[in-house]
C-alpha cells in the first residue's frame, strides 16, 4: 500500500467534495437543457395543437421564449460552475503532486484513513 502525506490526504478529501459538487452542477445544467426543450417544443406543440392558445398570440409566445432564455442562463451558470470546479480540482492535484492513479486509488479506498 502506497503512502500519502497529510497534505495530500486533506487535498484528496477536498477533491471528493468538489467532485460531488461538480457532478451536481453538471446534472442540474444538463437537466435544465431538457426542461428548456420541453418548454419550447412541448408547450408550444401541446397548446397550439389542442387550440388552447391561438398561434398568433405574441404575448404567450414571448413568455415561452423568455422562460426558455432564463432556463438557458441557469444552464450556462451551472456548467460554468462545473468548469471552475474542474479547474480547482486540477490545480489542487498539481499543487500537492497527486497523480490520476493516486486519485483513482483513493476513490477505490486503497489508502488507510
PDB file of N, CA, C and O in Angstrom, residues 34-80:
ATOM      1  N   UNK A  34     -32.906  19.888 -20.889  1.00  0.00           N
ATOM      2  CA  UNK A  34     -34.101  19.093 -21.157  1.00  0.00           C
ATOM      3  C   UNK A  34     -35.380  19.852 -20.833  1.00  0.00           C
ATOM      4  O   UNK A  34     -36.361  19.797 -21.587  1.00  0.00           O
ATOM      5  N   UNK A  35     -35.378  20.563 -19.720  1.00  0.00           N
ATOM      6  CA  UNK A  35     -36.550  21.361 -19.353  1.00  0.00           C
ATOM      7  C   UNK A  35     -36.787  22.451 -20.387  1.00  0.00           C
ATOM      8  O   UNK A  35     -37.938  22.715 -20.777  1.00  0.00           O
ATOM      9  N   UNK A  36     -35.716  23.067 -20.857  1.00  0.00           N
ATOM     10  CA  UNK A  36     -35.848  24.119 -21.858  1.00  0.00           C
ATOM     11  C   UNK A  36     -36.463  23.573 -23.142  1.00  0.00           C
ATOM     12  O   UNK A  36     -37.346  24.187 -23.735  1.00  0.00           O
ATOM     13  N   UNK A  37     -36.011  22.406 -23.567  1.00  0.00           N
ATOM     14  CA  UNK A  37     -36.571  21.781 -24.767  1.00  0.00           C
ATOM     15  C   UNK A  37     -38.048  21.467 -24.548  1.00  0.00           C
ATOM     16  O   UNK A  37     -38.876  21.681 -25.438  1.00  0.00           O
ATOM     17  N   UNK A  38     -38.390  20.955 -23.368  1.00  0.00           N
ATOM     18  CA  UNK A  38     -39.796  20.674 -23.070  1.00  0.00           C
ATOM     19  C   UNK A  38     -40.643  21.933 -23.099  1.00  0.00           C
ATOM     20  O   UNK A  38     -41.775  21.912 -23.588  1.00  0.00           O
ATOM     21  N   UNK A  39     -40.103  23.006 -22.557  1.00  0.00           N
ATOM     22  CA  UNK A  39     -40.855  24.267 -22.546  1.00  0.00           C
ATOM     23  C   UNK A  39     -41.114  24.745 -23.966  1.00  0.00           C
ATOM     24  O   UNK A  39     -42.246  25.073 -24.320  1.00  0.00           O
ATOM     25  N   UNK A  40     -40.079  24.754 -24.769  1.00  0.00           N
ATOM     26  CA  UNK A  40     -40.239  25.289 -26.125  1.00  0.00           C
ATOM     27  C   UNK A  40     -41.075  24.358 -26.994  1.00  0.00           C
ATOM     28  O   UNK A  40     -42.102  24.762 -27.542  1.00  0.00           O
ATOM     29  N   UNK A  41     -40.658  23.136 -27.117  1.00  0.00           N
ATOM     30  CA  UNK A  41     -41.324  22.217 -28.041  1.00  0.00           C
ATOM     31  C   UNK A  41     -42.631  21.694 -27.460  1.00  0.00           C
ATOM     32  O   UNK A  41     -43.683  21.758 -28.102  1.00  0.00           O
ATOM     33  N   UNK A  42     -42.557  21.167 -26.253  1.00  0.00           N
ATOM     34  CA  UNK A  42     -43.734  20.543 -25.665  1.00  0.00           C
ATOM     35  C   UNK A  42     -44.876  21.502 -25.436  1.00  0.00           C
ATOM     36  O   UNK A  42     -46.015  21.238 -25.828  1.00  0.00           O
ATOM     37  N   UNK A  43     -44.600  22.624 -24.835  1.00  0.00           N
ATOM     38  CA  UNK A  43     -45.661  23.571 -24.523  1.00  0.00           C
ATOM     39  C   UNK A  43     -46.250  24.165 -25.795  1.00  0.00           C
ATOM     40  O   UNK A  43     -47.468  24.253 -25.929  1.00  0.00           O
ATOM     41  N   UNK A  44     -45.380  24.559 -26.721  1.00  0.00           N
ATOM     42  CA  UNK A  44     -45.871  25.112 -27.983  1.00  0.00           C
ATOM     43  C   UNK A  44     -46.745  24.110 -28.719  1.00  0.00           C
ATOM     44  O   UNK A  44     -47.859  24.426 -29.130  1.00  0.00           O
ATOM     45  N   UNK A  45     -46.232  22.919 -28.894  1.00  0.00           N
ATOM     46  CA  UNK A  45     -46.957  21.905 -29.652  1.00  0.00           C
ATOM     47  C   UNK A  45     -48.275  21.543 -28.980  1.00  0.00           C
ATOM     48  O   UNK A  45     -49.320  21.469 -29.635  1.00  0.00           O
ATOM     49  N   UNK A  46     -48.233  21.316 -27.683  1.00  0.00           N
ATOM     50  CA  UNK A  46     -49.421  20.897 -26.960  1.00  0.00           C
ATOM     51  C   UNK A  46     -50.513  21.969 -27.003  1.00  0.00           C
ATOM     52  O   UNK A  46     -51.660  21.681 -27.325  1.00  0.00           O
ATOM     53  N   UNK A  47     -50.144  23.180 -26.685  1.00  0.00           N
ATOM     54  CA  UNK A  47     -51.166  24.224 -26.615  1.00  0.00           C
ATOM     55  C   UNK A  47     -51.693  24.607 -27.988  1.00  0.00           C
ATOM     56  O   UNK A  47     -52.883  24.865 -28.139  1.00  0.00           O
ATOM     57  N   UNK A  48     -50.846  24.638 -28.990  1.00  0.00           N
ATOM     58  CA  UNK A  48     -51.313  25.016 -30.324  1.00  0.00           C
ATOM     59  C   UNK A  48     -52.121  23.896 -30.964  1.00  0.00           C
ATOM     60  O   UNK A  48     -53.121  24.152 -31.622  1.00  0.00           O
ATOM     61  N   UNK A  49     -51.716  22.657 -30.770  1.00  0.00           N
ATOM     62  CA  UNK A  49     -52.450  21.557 -31.392  1.00  0.00           C
ATOM     63  C   UNK A  49     -53.809  21.345 -30.724  1.00  0.00           C
ATOM     64  O   UNK A  49     -54.765  20.936 -31.366  1.00  0.00           O
ATOM     65  N   UNK A  50     -53.885  21.611 -29.416  1.00  0.00           N
ATOM     66  CA  UNK A  50     -55.162  21.483 -28.721  1.00  0.00           C
ATOM     67  C   UNK A  50     -56.040  22.713 -28.899  1.00  0.00           C
ATOM     68  O   UNK A  50     -57.210  22.693 -28.533  1.00  0.00           O
ATOM     69  N   UNK A  51     -55.454  23.784 -29.392  1.00  0.00           N
ATOM     70  CA  UNK A  51     -56.217  25.000 -29.620  1.00  0.00           C
ATOM     71  C   UNK A  51     -56.441  25.815 -28.366  1.00  0.00           C
ATOM     72  O   UNK A  51     -57.311  26.681 -28.331  1.00  0.00           O
ATOM     73  N   UNK A  52     -55.666  25.554 -27.328  1.00  0.00           N
ATOM     74  CA  UNK A  52     -55.811  26.307 -26.089  1.00  0.00           C
ATOM     75  C   UNK A  52     -55.360  27.747 -26.285  1.00  0.00           C
ATOM     76  O   UNK A  52     -55.988  28.689 -25.816  1.00  0.00           O
ATOM     77  N   UNK A  53     -54.260  27.906 -26.996  1.00  0.00           N
ATOM     78  CA  UNK A  53     -53.716  29.236 -27.260  1.00  0.00           C
ATOM     79  C   UNK A  53     -53.684  29.443 -28.768  1.00  0.00           C
ATOM     80  O   UNK A  53     -53.258  28.568 -29.514  1.00  0.00           O
ATOM     81  N   UNK A  54     -54.098  30.611 -29.178  1.00  0.00           N
ATOM     82  CA  UNK A  54     -54.038  30.947 -30.595  1.00  0.00           C
ATOM     83  C   UNK A  54     -52.576  31.132 -30.990  1.00  0.00           C
ATOM     84  O   UNK A  54     -51.790  31.714 -30.249  1.00  0.00           O
ATOM     85  N   UNK A  55     -52.208  30.638 -32.131  1.00  0.00           N
ATOM     86  CA  UNK A  55     -50.817  30.689 -32.578  1.00  0.00           C
ATOM     87  C   UNK A  55     -50.331  32.122 -32.803  1.00  0.00           C
ATOM     88  O   UNK A  55     -49.143  32.397 -32.778  1.00  0.00           O
ATOM     89  N   UNK A  56     -51.245  33.039 -32.991  1.00  0.00           N
ATOM     90  CA  UNK A  56     -50.878  34.433 -33.234  1.00  0.00           C
ATOM     91  C   UNK A  56     -50.703  35.232 -31.947  1.00  0.00           C
ATOM     92  O   UNK A  56     -50.379  36.416 -31.998  1.00  0.00           O
ATOM     93  N   UNK A  57     -50.897  34.619 -30.798  1.00  0.00           N
ATOM     94  CA  UNK A  57     -50.788  35.313 -29.521  1.00  0.00           C
ATOM     95  C   UNK A  57     -49.310  35.543 -29.192  1.00  0.00           C
ATOM     96  O   UNK A  57     -48.621  34.672 -28.680  1.00  0.00           O
ATOM     97  N   UNK A  58     -48.825  36.732 -29.482  1.00  0.00           N
ATOM     98  CA  UNK A  58     -47.394  37.024 -29.314  1.00  0.00           C
ATOM     99  C   UNK A  58     -46.983  37.154 -27.856  1.00  0.00           C
ATOM    100  O   UNK A  58     -45.827  36.907 -27.520  1.00  0.00           O
ATOM    101  N   UNK A  59     -47.899  37.530 -27.002  1.00  0.00           N
ATOM    102  CA  UNK A  59     -47.555  37.681 -25.579  1.00  0.00           C
ATOM    103  C   UNK A  59     -47.205  36.321 -24.980  1.00  0.00           C
ATOM    104  O   UNK A  59     -46.194  36.179 -24.278  1.00  0.00           O
ATOM    105  N   UNK A  60     -48.009  35.316 -25.265  1.00  0.00           N
ATOM    106  CA  UNK A  60     -47.743  33.976 -24.752  1.00  0.00           C
ATOM    107  C   UNK A  60     -46.465  33.418 -25.374  1.00  0.00           C
ATOM    108  O   UNK A  60     -45.635  32.816 -24.676  1.00  0.00           O
ATOM    109  N   UNK A  61     -46.274  33.626 -26.661  1.00  0.00           N
ATOM    110  CA  UNK A  61     -45.058  33.145 -27.326  1.00  0.00           C
ATOM    111  C   UNK A  61     -43.821  33.818 -26.734  1.00  0.00           C
ATOM    112  O   UNK A  61     -42.797  33.166 -26.502  1.00  0.00           O
ATOM    113  N   UNK A  62     -43.914  35.113 -26.463  1.00  0.00           N
ATOM    114  CA  UNK A  62     -42.785  35.827 -25.857  1.00  0.00           C
ATOM    115  C   UNK A  62     -42.497  35.289 -24.455  1.00  0.00           C
ATOM    116  O   UNK A  62     -41.338  35.103 -24.078  1.00  0.00           O
ATOM    117  N   UNK A  63     -43.551  35.008 -23.702  1.00  0.00           N
ATOM    118  CA  UNK A  63     -43.363  34.466 -22.349  1.00  0.00           C
ATOM    119  C   UNK A  63     -42.678  33.109 -22.399  1.00  0.00           C
ATOM    120  O   UNK A  63     -41.804  32.815 -21.572  1.00  0.00           O
ATOM    121  N   UNK A  64     -43.049  32.290 -23.368  1.00  0.00           N
ATOM    122  CA  UNK A  64     -42.433  30.971 -23.510  1.00  0.00           C
ATOM    123  C   UNK A  64     -40.944  31.112 -23.815  1.00  0.00           C
ATOM    124  O   UNK A  64     -40.098  30.465 -23.192  1.00  0.00           O
ATOM    125  N   UNK A  65     -40.606  31.986 -24.749  1.00  0.00           N
ATOM    126  CA  UNK A  65     -39.201  32.129 -25.126  1.00  0.00           C
ATOM    127  C   UNK A  65     -38.378  32.847 -24.051  1.00  0.00           C
ATOM    128  O   UNK A  65     -37.201  32.536 -23.867  1.00  0.00           O
ATOM    129  N   UNK A  66     -38.986  33.754 -23.324  1.00  0.00           N
ATOM    130  CA  UNK A  66     -38.273  34.391 -22.207  1.00  0.00           C
ATOM    131  C   UNK A  66     -37.989  33.349 -21.123  1.00  0.00           C
ATOM    132  O   UNK A  66     -36.897  33.311 -20.548  1.00  0.00           O
ATOM    133  N   UNK A  67     -38.972  32.501 -20.852  1.00  0.00           N
ATOM    134  CA  UNK A  67     -38.763  31.414 -19.889  1.00  0.00           C
ATOM    135  C   UNK A  67     -37.630  30.510 -20.347  1.00  0.00           C
ATOM    136  O   UNK A  67     -36.767  30.122 -19.545  1.00  0.00           O
ATOM    137  N   UNK A  68     -37.616  30.184 -21.624  1.00  0.00           N
ATOM    138  CA  UNK A  68     -36.543  29.336 -22.161  1.00  0.00           C
ATOM    139  C   UNK A  68     -35.187  30.021 -22.041  1.00  0.00           C
ATOM    140  O   UNK A  68     -34.181  29.371 -21.731  1.00  0.00           O
ATOM    141  N   UNK A  69     -35.136  31.333 -22.254  1.00  0.00           N
ATOM    142  CA  UNK A  69     -33.859  32.052 -22.119  1.00  0.00           C
ATOM    143  C   UNK A  69     -33.378  32.074 -20.678  1.00  0.00           C
ATOM    144  O   UNK A  69     -32.175  31.951 -20.409  1.00  0.00           O
ATOM    145  N   UNK A  70     -34.299  32.216 -19.735  1.00  0.00           N
ATOM    146  CA  UNK A  70     -33.924  32.187 -18.314  1.00  0.00           C
ATOM    147  C   UNK A  70     -33.370  30.811 -17.951  1.00  0.00           C
ATOM    148  O   UNK A  70     -32.346  30.697 -17.259  1.00  0.00           O
ATOM    149  N   UNK A  71     -34.023  29.768 -18.436  1.00  0.00           N
ATOM    150  CA  UNK A  71     -33.541  28.407 -18.173  1.00  0.00           C
ATOM    151  C   UNK A  71     -32.173  28.196 -18.817  1.00  0.00           C
ATOM    152  O   UNK A  71     -31.288  27.562 -18.229  1.00  0.00           O
ATOM    153  N   UNK A  72     -31.980  28.741 -20.033  1.00  0.00           N
ATOM    154  CA  UNK A  72     -30.676  28.626 -20.693  1.00  0.00           C
ATOM    155  C   UNK A  72     -29.597  29.351 -19.889  1.00  0.00           C
ATOM    156  O   UNK A  72     -28.457  28.879 -19.789  1.00  0.00           O
ATOM    157  N   UNK A  73     -29.936  30.484 -19.308  1.00  0.00           N
ATOM    158  CA  UNK A  73     -28.989  31.197 -18.451  1.00  0.00           C
ATOM    159  C   UNK A  73     -28.610  30.380 -17.232  1.00  0.00           C
ATOM    160  O   UNK A  73     -27.437  30.310 -16.845  1.00  0.00           O
ATOM    161  N   UNK A  74     -29.604  29.745 -16.614  1.00  0.00           N
ATOM    162  CA  UNK A  74     -29.339  28.864 -15.470  1.00  0.00           C
ATOM    163  C   UNK A  74     -28.420  27.723 -15.883  1.00  0.00           C
ATOM    164  O   UNK A  74     -27.486  27.374 -15.165  1.00  0.00           O
ATOM    165  N   UNK A  75     -28.691  27.160 -17.062  1.00  0.00           N
ATOM    166  CA  UNK A  75     -27.850  26.073 -17.585  1.00  0.00           C
ATOM    167  C   UNK A  75     -26.412  26.553 -17.740  1.00  0.00           C
ATOM    168  O   UNK A  75     -25.472  25.868 -17.343  1.00  0.00           O
ATOM    169  N   UNK A  76     -26.238  27.716 -18.321  1.00  0.00           N
ATOM    170  CA  UNK A  76     -24.895  28.270 -18.503  1.00  0.00           C
ATOM    171  C   UNK A  76     -24.174  28.483 -17.193  1.00  0.00           C
ATOM    172  O   UNK A  76     -22.982  28.182 -17.067  1.00  0.00           O
ATOM    173  N   UNK A  77     -24.884  28.997 -16.209  1.00  0.00           N
ATOM    174  CA  UNK A  77     -24.273  29.227 -14.896  1.00  0.00           C
ATOM    175  C   UNK A  77     -23.826  27.914 -14.272  1.00  0.00           C
ATOM    176  O   UNK A  77     -22.711  27.802 -13.744  1.00  0.00           O
ATOM    177  N   UNK A  78     -24.675  26.896 -14.326  1.00  0.00           N
ATOM    178  CA  UNK A  78     -24.330  25.597 -13.737  1.00  0.00           C
ATOM    179  C   UNK A  78     -23.118  24.976 -14.439  1.00  0.00           C
ATOM    180  O   UNK A  78     -22.226  24.437 -13.786  1.00  0.00           O
ATOM    181  N   UNK A  79     -23.080  25.060 -15.765  1.00  0.00           N
ATOM    182  CA  UNK A  79     -21.959  24.462 -16.486  1.00  0.00           C
ATOM    183  C   UNK A  79     -20.672  25.253 -16.267  1.00  0.00           C
ATOM    184  O   UNK A  79     -19.585  24.667 -16.209  1.00  0.00           O
ATOM    185  N   UNK A  80     -20.765  26.574 -16.107  1.00  0.00           N
ATOM    186  CA  UNK A  80     -19.563  27.362 -15.781  1.00  0.00           C
ATOM    187  C   UNK A  80     -19.053  27.018 -14.388  1.00  0.00           C
ATOM    188  O   UNK A  80     -17.846  26.914 -14.178  1.00  0.00           O
TER     189      UNK A  80
END
